[in-house]
Every structure is written in C-alpha cells, then in structure tokens.
GROMACS .gro file of C-alpha atoms in nm:
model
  434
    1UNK     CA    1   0.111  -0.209  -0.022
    2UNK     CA    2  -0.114  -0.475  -0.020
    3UNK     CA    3  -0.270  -0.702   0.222
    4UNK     CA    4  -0.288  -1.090   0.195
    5UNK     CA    5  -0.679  -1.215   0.185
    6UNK     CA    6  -0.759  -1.355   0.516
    7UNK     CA    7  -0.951  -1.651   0.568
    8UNK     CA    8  -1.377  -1.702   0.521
    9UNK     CA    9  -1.603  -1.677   0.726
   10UNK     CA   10  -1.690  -2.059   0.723
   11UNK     CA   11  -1.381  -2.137   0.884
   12UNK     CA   12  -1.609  -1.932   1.207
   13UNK     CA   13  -1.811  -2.279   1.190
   14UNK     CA   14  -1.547  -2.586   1.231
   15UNK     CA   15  -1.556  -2.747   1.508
   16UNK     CA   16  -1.161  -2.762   1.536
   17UNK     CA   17  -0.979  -2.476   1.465
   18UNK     CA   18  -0.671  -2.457   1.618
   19UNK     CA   19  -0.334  -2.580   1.482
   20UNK     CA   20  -0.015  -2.678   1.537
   21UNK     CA   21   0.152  -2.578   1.226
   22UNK     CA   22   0.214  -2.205   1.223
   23UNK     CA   23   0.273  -2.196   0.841
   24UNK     CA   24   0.178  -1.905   0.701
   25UNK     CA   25  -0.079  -1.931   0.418
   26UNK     CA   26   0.169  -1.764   0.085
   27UNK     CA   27   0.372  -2.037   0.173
   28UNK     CA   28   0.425  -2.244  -0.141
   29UNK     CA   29   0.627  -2.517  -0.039
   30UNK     CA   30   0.421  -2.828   0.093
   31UNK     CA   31   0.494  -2.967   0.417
   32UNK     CA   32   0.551  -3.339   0.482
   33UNK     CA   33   0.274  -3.540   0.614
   34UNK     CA   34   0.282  -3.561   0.982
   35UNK     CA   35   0.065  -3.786   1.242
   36UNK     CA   36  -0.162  -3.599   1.409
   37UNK     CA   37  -0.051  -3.374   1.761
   38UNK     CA   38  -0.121  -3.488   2.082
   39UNK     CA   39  -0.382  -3.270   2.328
   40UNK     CA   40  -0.067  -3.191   2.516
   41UNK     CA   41   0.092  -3.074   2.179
   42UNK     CA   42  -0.225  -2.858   2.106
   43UNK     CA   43  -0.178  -2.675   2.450
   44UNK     CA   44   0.147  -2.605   2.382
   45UNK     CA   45   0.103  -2.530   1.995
   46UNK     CA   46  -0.157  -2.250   2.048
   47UNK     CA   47   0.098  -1.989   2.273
   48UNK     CA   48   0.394  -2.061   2.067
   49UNK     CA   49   0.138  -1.918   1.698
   50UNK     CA   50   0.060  -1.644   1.854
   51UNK     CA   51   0.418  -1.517   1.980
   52UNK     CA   52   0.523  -1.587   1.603
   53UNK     CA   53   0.205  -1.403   1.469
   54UNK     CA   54   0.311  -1.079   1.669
   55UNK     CA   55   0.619  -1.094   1.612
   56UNK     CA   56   0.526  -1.222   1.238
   57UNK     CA   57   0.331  -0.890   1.166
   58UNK     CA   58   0.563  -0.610   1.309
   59UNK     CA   59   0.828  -0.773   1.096
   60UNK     CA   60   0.598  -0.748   0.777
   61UNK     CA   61   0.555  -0.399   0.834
   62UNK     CA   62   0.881  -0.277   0.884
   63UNK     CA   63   1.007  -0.470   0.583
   64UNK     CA   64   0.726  -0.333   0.350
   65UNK     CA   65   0.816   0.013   0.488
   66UNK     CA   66   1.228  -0.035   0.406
   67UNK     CA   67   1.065  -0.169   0.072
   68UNK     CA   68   0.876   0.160  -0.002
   69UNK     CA   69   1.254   0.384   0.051
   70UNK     CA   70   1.391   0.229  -0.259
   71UNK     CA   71   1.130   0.444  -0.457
   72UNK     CA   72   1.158   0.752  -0.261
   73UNK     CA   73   1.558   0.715  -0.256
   74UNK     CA   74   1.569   0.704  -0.669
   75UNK     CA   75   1.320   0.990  -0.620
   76UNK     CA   76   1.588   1.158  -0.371
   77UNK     CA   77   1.868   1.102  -0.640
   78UNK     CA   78   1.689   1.206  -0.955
   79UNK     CA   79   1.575   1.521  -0.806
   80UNK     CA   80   1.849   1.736  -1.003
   81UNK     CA   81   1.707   1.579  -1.345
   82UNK     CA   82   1.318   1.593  -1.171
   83UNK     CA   83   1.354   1.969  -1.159
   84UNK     CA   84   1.449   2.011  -1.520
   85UNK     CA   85   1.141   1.856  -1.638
   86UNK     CA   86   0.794   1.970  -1.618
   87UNK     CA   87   0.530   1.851  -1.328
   88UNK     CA   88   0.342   1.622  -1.470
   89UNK     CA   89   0.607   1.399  -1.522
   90UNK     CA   90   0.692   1.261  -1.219
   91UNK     CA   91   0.268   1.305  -1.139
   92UNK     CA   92   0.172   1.055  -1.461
   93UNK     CA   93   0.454   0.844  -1.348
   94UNK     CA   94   0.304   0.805  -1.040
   95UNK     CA   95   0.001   0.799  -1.184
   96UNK     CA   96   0.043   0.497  -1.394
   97UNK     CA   97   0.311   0.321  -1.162
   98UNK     CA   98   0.104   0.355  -0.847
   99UNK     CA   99  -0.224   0.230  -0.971
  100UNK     CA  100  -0.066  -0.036  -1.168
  101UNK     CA  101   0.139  -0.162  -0.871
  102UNK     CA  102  -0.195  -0.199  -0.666
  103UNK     CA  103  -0.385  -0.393  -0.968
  104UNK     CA  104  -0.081  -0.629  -1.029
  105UNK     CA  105   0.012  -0.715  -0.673
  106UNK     CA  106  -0.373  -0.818  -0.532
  107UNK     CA  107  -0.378  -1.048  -0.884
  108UNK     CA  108  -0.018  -1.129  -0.891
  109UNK     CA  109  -0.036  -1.246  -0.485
  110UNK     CA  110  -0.337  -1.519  -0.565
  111UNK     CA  111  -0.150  -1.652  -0.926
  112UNK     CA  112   0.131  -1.685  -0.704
  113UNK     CA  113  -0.007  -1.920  -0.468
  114UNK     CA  114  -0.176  -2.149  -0.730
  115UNK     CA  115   0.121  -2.113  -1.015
  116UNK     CA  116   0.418  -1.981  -0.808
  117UNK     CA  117   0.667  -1.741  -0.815
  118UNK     CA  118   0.818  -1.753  -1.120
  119UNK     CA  119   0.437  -1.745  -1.270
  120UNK     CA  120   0.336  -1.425  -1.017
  121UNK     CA  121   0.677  -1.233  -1.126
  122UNK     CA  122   0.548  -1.307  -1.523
  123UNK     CA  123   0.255  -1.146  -1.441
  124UNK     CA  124   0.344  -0.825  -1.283
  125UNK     CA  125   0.649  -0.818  -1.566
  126UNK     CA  126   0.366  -0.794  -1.834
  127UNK     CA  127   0.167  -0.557  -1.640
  128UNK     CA  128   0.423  -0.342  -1.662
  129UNK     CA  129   0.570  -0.359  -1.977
  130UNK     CA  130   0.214  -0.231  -2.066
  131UNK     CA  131   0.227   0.041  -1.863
  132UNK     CA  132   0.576   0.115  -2.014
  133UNK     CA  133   0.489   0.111  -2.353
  134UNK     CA  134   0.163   0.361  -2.274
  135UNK     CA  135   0.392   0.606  -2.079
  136UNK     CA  136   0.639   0.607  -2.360
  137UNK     CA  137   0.379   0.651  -2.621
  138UNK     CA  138   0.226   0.942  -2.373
  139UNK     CA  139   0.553   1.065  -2.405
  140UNK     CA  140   0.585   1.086  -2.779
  141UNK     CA  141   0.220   1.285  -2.829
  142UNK     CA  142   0.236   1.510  -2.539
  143UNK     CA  143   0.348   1.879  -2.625
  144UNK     CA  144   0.644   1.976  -2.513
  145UNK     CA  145   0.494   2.242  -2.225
  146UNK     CA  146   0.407   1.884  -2.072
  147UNK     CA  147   0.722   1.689  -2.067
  148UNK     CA  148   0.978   1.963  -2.053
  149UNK     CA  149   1.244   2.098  -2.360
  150UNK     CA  150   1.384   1.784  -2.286
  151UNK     CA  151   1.166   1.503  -2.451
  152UNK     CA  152   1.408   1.209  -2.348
  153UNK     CA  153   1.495   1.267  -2.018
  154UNK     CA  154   1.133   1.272  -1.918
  155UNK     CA  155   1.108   0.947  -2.102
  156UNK     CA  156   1.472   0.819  -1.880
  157UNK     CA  157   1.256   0.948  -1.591
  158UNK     CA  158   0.945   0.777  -1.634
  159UNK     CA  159   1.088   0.459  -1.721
  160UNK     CA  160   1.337   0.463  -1.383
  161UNK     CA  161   0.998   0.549  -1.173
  162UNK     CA  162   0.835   0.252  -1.343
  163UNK     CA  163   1.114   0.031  -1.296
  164UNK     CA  164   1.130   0.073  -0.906
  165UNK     CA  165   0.764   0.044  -0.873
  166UNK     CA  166   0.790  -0.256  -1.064
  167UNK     CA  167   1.071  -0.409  -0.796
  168UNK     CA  168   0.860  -0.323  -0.549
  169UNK     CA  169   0.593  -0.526  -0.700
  170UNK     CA  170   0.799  -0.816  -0.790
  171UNK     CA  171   0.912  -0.831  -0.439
  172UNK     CA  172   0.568  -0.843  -0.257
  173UNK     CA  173   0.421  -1.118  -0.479
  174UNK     CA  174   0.742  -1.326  -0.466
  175UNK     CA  175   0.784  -1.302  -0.121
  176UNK     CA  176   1.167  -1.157  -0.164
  177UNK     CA  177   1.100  -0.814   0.018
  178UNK     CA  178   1.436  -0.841   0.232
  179UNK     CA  179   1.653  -0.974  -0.073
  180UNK     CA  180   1.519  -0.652  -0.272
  181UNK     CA  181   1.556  -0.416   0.027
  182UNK     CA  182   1.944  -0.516   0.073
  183UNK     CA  183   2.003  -0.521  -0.336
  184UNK     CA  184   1.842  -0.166  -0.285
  185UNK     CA  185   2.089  -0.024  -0.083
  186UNK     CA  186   2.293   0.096  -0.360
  187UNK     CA  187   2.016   0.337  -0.450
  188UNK     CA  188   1.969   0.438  -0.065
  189UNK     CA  189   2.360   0.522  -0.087
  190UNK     CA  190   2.324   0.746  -0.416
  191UNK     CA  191   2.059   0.935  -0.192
  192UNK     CA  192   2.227   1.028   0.104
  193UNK     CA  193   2.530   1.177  -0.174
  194UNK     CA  194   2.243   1.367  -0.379
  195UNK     CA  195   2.121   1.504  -0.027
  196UNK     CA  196   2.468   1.573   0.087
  197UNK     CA  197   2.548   1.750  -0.198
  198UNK     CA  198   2.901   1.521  -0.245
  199UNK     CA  199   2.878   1.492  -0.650
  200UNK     CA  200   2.642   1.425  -0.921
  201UNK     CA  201   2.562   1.079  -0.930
  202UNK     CA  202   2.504   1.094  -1.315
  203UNK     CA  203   2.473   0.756  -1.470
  204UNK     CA  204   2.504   0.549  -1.164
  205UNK     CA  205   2.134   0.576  -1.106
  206UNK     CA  206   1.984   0.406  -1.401
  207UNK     CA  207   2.272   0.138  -1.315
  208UNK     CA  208   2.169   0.087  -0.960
  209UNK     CA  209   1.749   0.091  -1.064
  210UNK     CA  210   1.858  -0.167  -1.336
  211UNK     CA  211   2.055  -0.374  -1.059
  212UNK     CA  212   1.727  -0.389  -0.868
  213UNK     CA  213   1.460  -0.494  -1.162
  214UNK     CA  214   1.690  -0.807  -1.244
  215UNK     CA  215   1.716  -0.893  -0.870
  216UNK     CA  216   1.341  -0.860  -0.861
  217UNK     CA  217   1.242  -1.054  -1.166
  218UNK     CA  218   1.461  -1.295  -1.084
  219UNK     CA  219   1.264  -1.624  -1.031
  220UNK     CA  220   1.163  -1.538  -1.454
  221UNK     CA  221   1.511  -1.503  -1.532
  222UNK     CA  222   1.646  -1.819  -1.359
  223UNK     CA  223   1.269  -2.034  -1.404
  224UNK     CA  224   1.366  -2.307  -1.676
  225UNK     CA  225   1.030  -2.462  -1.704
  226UNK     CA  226   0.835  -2.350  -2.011
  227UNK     CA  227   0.453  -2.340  -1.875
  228UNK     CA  228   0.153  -2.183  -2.009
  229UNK     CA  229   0.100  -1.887  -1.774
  230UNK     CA  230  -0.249  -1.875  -1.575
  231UNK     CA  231  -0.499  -1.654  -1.591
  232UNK     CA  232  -0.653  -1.451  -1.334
  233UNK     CA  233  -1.003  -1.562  -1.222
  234UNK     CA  234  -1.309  -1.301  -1.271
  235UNK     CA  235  -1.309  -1.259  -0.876
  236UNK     CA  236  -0.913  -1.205  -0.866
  237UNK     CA  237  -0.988  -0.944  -1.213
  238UNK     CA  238  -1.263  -0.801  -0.984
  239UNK     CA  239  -1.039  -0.739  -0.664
  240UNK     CA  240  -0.746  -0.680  -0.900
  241UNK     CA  241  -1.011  -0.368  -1.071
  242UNK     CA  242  -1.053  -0.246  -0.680
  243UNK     CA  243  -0.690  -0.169  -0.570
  244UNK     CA  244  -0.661  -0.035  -0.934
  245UNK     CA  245  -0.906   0.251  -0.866
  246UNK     CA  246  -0.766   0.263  -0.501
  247UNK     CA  247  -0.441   0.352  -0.657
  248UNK     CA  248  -0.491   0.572  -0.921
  249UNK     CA  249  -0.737   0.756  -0.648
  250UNK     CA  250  -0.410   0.771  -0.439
  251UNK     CA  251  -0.171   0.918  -0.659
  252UNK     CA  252  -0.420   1.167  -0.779
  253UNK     CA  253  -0.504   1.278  -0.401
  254UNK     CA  254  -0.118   1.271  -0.372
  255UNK     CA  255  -0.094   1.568  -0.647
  256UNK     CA  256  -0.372   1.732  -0.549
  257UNK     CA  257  -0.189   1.795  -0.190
  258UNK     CA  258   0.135   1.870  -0.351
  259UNK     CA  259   0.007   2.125  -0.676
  260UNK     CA  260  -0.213   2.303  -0.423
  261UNK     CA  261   0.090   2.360  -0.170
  262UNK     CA  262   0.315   2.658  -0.171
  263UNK     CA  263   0.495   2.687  -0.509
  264UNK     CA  264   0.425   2.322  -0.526
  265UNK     CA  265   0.637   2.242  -0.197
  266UNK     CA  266   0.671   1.905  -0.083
  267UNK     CA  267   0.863   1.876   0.221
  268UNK     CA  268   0.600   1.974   0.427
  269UNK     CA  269   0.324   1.719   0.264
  270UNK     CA  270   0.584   1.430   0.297
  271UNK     CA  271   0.647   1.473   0.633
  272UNK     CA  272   0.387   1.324   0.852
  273UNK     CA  273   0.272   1.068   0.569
  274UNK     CA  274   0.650   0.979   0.606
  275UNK     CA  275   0.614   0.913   0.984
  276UNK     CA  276   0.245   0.748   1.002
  277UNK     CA  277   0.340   0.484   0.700
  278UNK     CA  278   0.542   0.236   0.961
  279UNK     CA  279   0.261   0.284   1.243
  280UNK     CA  280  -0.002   0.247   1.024
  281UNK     CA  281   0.105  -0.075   0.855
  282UNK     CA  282   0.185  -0.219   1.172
  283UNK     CA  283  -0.155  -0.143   1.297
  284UNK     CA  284  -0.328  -0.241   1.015
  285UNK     CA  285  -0.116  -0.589   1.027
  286UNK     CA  286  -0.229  -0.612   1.401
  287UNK     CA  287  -0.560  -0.606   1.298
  288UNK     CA  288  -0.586  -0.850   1.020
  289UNK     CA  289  -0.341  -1.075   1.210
  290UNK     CA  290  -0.587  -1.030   1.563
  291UNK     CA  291  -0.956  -1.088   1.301
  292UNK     CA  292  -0.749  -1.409   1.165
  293UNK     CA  293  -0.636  -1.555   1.506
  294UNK     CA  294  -0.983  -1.517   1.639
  295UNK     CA  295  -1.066  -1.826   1.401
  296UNK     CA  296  -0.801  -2.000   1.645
  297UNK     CA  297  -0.888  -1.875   1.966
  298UNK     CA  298  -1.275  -1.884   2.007
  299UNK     CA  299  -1.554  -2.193   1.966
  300UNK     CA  300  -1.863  -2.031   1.813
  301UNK     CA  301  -1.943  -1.765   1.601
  302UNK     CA  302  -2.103  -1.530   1.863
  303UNK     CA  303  -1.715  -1.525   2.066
  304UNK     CA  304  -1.567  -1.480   1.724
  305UNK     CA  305  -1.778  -1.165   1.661
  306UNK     CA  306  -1.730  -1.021   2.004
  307UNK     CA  307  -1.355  -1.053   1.936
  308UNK     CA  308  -1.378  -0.873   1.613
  309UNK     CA  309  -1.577  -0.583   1.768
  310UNK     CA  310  -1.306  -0.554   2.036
  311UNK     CA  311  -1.023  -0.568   1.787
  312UNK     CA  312  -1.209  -0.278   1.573
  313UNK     CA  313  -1.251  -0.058   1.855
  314UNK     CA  314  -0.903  -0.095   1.911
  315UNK     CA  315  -0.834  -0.026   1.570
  316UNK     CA  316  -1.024   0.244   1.586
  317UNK     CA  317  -0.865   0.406   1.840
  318UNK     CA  318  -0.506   0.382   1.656
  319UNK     CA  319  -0.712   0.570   1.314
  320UNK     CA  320  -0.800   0.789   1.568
  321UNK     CA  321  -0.490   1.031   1.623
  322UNK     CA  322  -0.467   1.108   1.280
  323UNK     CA  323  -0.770   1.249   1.205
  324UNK     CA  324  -0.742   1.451   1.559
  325UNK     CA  325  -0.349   1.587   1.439
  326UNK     CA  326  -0.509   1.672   1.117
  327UNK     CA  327  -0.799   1.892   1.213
  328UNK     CA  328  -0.569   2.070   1.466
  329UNK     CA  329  -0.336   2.216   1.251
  330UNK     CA  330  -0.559   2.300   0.981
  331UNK     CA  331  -0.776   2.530   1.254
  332UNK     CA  332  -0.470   2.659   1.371
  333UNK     CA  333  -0.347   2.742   1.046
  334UNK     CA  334  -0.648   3.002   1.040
  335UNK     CA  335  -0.558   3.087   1.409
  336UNK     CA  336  -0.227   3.231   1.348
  337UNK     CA  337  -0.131   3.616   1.432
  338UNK     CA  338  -0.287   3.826   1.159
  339UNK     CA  339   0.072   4.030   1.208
  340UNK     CA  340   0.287   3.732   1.140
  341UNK     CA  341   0.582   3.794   0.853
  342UNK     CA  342   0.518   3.516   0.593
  343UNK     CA  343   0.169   3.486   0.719
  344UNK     CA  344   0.062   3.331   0.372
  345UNK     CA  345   0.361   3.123   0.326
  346UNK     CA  346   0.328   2.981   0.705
  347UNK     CA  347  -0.038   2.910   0.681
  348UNK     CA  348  -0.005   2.724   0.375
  349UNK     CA  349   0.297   2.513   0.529
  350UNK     CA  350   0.042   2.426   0.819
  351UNK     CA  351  -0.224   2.301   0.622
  352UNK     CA  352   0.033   2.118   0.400
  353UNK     CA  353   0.122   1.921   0.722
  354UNK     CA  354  -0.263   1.898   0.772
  355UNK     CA  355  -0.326   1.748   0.371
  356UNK     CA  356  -0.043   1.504   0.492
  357UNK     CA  357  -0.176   1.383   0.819
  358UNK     CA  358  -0.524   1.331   0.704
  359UNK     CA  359  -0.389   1.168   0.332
  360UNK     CA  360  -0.253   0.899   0.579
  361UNK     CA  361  -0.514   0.853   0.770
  362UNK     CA  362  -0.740   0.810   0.449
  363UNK     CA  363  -0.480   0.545   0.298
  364UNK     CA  364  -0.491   0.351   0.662
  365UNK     CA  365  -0.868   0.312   0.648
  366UNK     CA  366  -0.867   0.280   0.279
  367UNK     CA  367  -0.626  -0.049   0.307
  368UNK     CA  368  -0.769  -0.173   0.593
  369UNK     CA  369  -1.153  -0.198   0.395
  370UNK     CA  370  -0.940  -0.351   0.132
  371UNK     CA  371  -0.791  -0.596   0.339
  372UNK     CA  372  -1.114  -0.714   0.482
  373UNK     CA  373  -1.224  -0.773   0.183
  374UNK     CA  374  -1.444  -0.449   0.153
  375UNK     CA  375  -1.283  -0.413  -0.136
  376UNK     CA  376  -1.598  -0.219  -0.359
  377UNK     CA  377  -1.606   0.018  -0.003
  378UNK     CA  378  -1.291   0.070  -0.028
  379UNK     CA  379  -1.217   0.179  -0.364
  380UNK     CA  380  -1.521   0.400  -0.344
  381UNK     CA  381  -1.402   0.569   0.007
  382UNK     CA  382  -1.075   0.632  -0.197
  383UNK     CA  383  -1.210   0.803  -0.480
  384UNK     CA  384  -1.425   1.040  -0.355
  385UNK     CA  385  -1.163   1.297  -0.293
  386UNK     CA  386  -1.058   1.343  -0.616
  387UNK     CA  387  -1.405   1.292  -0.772
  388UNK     CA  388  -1.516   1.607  -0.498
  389UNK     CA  389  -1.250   1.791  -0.590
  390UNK     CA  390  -1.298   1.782  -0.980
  391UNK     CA  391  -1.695   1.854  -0.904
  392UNK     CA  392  -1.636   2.163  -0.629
  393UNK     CA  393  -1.575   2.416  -0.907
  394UNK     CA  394  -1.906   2.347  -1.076
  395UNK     CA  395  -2.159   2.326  -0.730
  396UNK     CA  396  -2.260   2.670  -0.602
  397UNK     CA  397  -2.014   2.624  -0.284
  398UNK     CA  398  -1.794   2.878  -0.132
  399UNK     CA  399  -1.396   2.790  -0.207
  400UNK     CA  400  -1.107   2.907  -0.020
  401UNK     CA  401  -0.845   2.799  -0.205
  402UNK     CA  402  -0.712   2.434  -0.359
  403UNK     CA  403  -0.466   2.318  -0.061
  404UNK     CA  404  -0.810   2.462   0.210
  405UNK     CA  405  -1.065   2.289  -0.030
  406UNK     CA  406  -0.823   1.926  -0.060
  407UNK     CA  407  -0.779   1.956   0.293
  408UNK     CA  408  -1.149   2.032   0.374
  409UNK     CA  409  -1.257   1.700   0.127
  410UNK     CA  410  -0.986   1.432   0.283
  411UNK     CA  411  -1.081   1.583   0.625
  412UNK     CA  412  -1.420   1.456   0.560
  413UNK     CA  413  -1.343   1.145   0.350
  414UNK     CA  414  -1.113   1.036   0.673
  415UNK     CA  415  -1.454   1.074   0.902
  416UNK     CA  416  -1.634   0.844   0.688
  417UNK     CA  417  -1.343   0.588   0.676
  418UNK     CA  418  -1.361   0.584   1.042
  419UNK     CA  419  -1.770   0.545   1.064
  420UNK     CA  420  -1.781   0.231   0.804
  421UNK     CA  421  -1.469   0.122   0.998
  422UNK     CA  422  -1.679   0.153   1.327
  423UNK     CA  423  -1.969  -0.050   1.156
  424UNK     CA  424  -1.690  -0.280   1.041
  425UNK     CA  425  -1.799  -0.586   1.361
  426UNK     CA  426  -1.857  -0.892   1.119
  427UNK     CA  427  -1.629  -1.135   0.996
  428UNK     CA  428  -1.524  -1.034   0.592
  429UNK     CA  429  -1.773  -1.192   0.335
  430UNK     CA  430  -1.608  -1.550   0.174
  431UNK     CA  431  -1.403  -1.502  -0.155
  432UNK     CA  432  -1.593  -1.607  -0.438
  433UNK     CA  433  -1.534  -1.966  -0.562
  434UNK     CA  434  -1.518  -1.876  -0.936
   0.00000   0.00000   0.00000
C-alpha cells in the first residue's frame, strides 16, 4: 500500500557509503556493536546486499499482494449480503476504509520506528475506531434509499470492510504481513465456498474477519508496558494528509469506473487492475530499492544522478504497457462492427477493461511520486480525476457518456503521471527535521 521513505539526499555526499550490514532500515531491534570490516570484508559485503535487496523486494511485493486478497476474499464471501444492500454501501466503506488506511499507515510506519510496534498498532487502532464510529453514525442519519431496507446489515457490512482494512493496516506498520496473510486463510477458504456455490457461509464470516483484527492488533493486546503514546510530527501529519487525499482520490476513481460500467458490472473493471497489482508493486519496489542502492554503489553525486536517470527510464518503460493496453481497447471499443448483437453491452465491457488498465497505471505512478517523496505531486496527480469528472458537467465540453468520459480523464491523468515521472532524474528532497 505504502512505500517505506528512502534515504536523503545528503547521504549522495559521504565519503563512505557502502556497508556491510544489510539490515533493513524498519528494523527495530538494535544490533550488537561490532569492530569495524576489513577491505576484504567490504568486497565481499557489497555483492552479497544486493542479491538480498532483489530478492528482498520481489518478496515485499508478493506478500503485500497476498495481503490485499484478505479484503477482496471477505468481499468475495459477503457478496450474497452486498447485493441486498444499496451501492453506496460498500462505495463509503471503501471510501472511508481506503483513505484512512493510506493516512494511518505513512504515520503509523515512522511512530513505529521511533516508539515500536505495539505504539504503531495503537495508532492505526485509534484511527480506526474513528472512522468506525463516523460510518456508524453515517449509518444512523442516512435515509433508508441509501443503506438499503435493511439498516443493520449495512452497518454488519461496513464494520467487516473496516475491520479487514484495518488488518491490513496493522500488518504493514508492524511488519507481520506473512503472520496476517496465513491467519487470513480462513477468509480465503469461505471465498472459494461462496464462489463455488457449496453453502451459505452465514456467520462464519464475521468470525473469521474477527479472527484476523485480534491477530493484527496483537502486539496492543499482548504489550504490558503502560507508555504515553507519541505523537506524529507536523512533517509525518503532512505526508500522513498526502496518502489521505491519495486514497480517498482512489476509491472515488474506483466508483466512478464501476457506477459508470454496464448495470454497474464489475468483473470486467477488476480484471486487469487484478493482474497489474503484483507487477506493478514489484516494479515500483525495483525502483525504490535500485534509487536507494545507488547511495551504495556510486562515489559522487554526478554517478548517483546518472544512475537515477537510468533507473527512471527503466521505470518508465515498465509504466509504459499500461497506458499502451489502455488506449487500445478503448479505440477499439469504438471500432467494433456496427452489426454486432450486444453492440452496447460489448463496447461498454471493452472500455470497462480500458477504465481498469489505465486506473492501474494511474495508482503505479501515483505510488511511485509518493514513494519518492513527491508526495504534494502525488496527491495532486491522484485527484484530478475525480475533481475533472465532478467539473465536466458544468464546462461547455462535448460528453459521451460516464464510463467514455472516466476513461477519457484517467487516460489523460496516466500521460501526465508518466511526463513528471520522466522529469523525475534527481535524488527525492530530504525529510524535514521537525
């Protein structure tokens, strides 16, 4: 979901820069003093960090993606209650969960290495029991053609959405990703029966999603010391205030897609964002991981910039496909036989697929500005969709439709990721020492 900050650009001017300790920088635990390496041991060091940085970031992204199926399984096995509620249910919950999952994971990631685990799992446990108590009082004033005839099962809903977005959470600022993952297998098994159509998994749900939150929180529930817990800095609020806007940009891009699809169809918007999540985290951990071992591998600043530039283009050049996918199937969803049975249907299926590929596209670019600490770019570049799309109705513009129009804006939104990522050659700015 979030990327770990990288290192300043000061670091560009030490003298000595390479090390023999590989340890990776959320590491909490300090390491015993050692005397200092050898030449021969900083020869041999340097090959040995950078087989356990590539190997270091492919890991990382496969476990974050494995992370992300615990929501979409509950979402698999709730999708008999789902239907009997209105839309914006599951929308808000996304809404609220998504945004606040961004917010409390950049702060919760930097309390976590000055206060610790316990202290980062506080903090995204308040977060959310704010969040909770605003969906549940949205719950209680929201007319009934909102929430469905059934008022408490779109609360049950709302608060099961919340809860695995909160796990997820939990698990990326504690650093327990693969104990959540495997405690989350019990909701990837109530899945495949929903999908298979075995039997109604009824209460077992809300069992397994509780199951999950207590495995999450768990460094609060077991933590016996009684400590005062720490405050984010204005730089971490500031950062924090970022991914906030980048997620609730997200989730509203991600309704816009699915609303303006046929009879509000998902399965072809899911699909390709579905496939590019596990190639685009690993590319954008490539990336972060290359800029970061540059500070390792080069003596001056003018090598370290050429290394960046190289590492961009190559970057570039993964963002690339995308965008290229994306504008082909939306022209030749207006390139189809005029005689085609279903021609409406079909053509609105295509550019679903389209919305998809170039919503991924726009969340690759959108992280990677965030992880280089572009963070103000970034959360602009992710809000412009929806702020386009809520202004196209009022500027004298021609309009084609909702799913042509959201397709035409993130079409254009992914273009301009890709030029500021082009422009993207310096080392990231320093974090602010406030």
């Amino acid at each position: 979901m979030t990327i770990t900050q990288g290192r300043s650009r000061t670091a560009t001017r030490r003298t000595h820069r390479r090390r023999v300790s590989a340890r990776p920088r959320h590491s909490l635990t300090p390491l015993p003093e050692r005397p200092p390496p050898t030449p021969v041991e900083v020869e041999l060091a340097v090959p040995q960090h950078r087989a356990r940085s590539s190997r270091s970031y492919l890991y990382a992204a496969l476990l974050r993606c494995a992370l992300y199926l615990g929501p979409l399984s509950v979402a698999a096995a709730a999708a008999e209650p789902l239907a009997r509620v209105a839309w914006p249910v599951p929308l808000v919950t996304l809404l609220l969960g998504w945004a606040a999952a961004q917010a409390l994971t950049c702060t919760g990631v930097s309390i976590a290495r000055r206060a610790g685990s316990a202290a980062a799992a506080r903090h995204v446990g308040l977060g959310f029991a704010g969040v909770t108590g605003l969906w549940c009082a949205l719950v209680w004033v929201a007319p009934s053609t909102m929430v469905g005839p059934d008022r408490g099962l779109a609360l049950v809903i709302g608060l099961g959405g919340l809860g695995t977005l909160a796990t997820v959470t939990a698990a990326l600022v504690t650093r327990s990703e693969a104990a959540v993952v495997l405690w989350s297998l019990p909701c990837w098994a109530l899945a495949a029966i929903t999908l298979a159509e075995i039997k109604p998994v009824g209460t077992l749900l809300p069992a397994a999603i509780v199951v999950v939150v207590i495995r999450a929180f768990q460094p609060v529930v077991l933590s016996g010391r009684r400590s005062r817990q720490p405050r984010a800095t204005p730089a971490e609020l500031r950062r924090g205030g970022g991914y906030l806007i980048i997620g609730a940009s997200q989730a509203i891009c991600v309704g816009l897609v699915w609303q303006a699809g046929p009879s509000g169809s998902a399965a072809p918007f899911w699909l390709p964002l579905l496939l590019a999540v596990p190639i685009l985290e690993a590319l954008i951990g490539w990336h972060t991981g290359q800029v970061e071992s540059g500070l390792d591998t080069t003596d001056n600043s003018a090598d370290y910039h050429r290394h960046v530039r190289s590492v961009t283009i190559i970057t570039l050049a993964g963002l690339l496909p995308p965008f290229a996918v994306g504008i082909a199937l939306a022209l030749a969803a207006y390139r189809l036989p005029a005689g085609l049975p279903g021609l409406v249907d079909t053509q609105a299926k295509v550019l679903g697929l389209a919305g998809g590929m170039l919503l991924g596209g726009v969340f690759a670019v959108t992280y990677l500005l965030a992880a280089r600490r572009r963070t103000g770019i970034a959360a602009t570049l992710a809000a412009a969709p929806p702020a386009t799309a809520a202004a196209l109705p009022f500027l004298p513009l021609p309009s084609s439709g909702p799913l042509p129009d959201a397709v035409a804006v993130l079409a254009a939104t992914h273009l301009a990721g890709l030029l500021v990522v082009a422009f993207l050659t310096q080392p990231a700015p320093p974090p602010d020492e406030t």
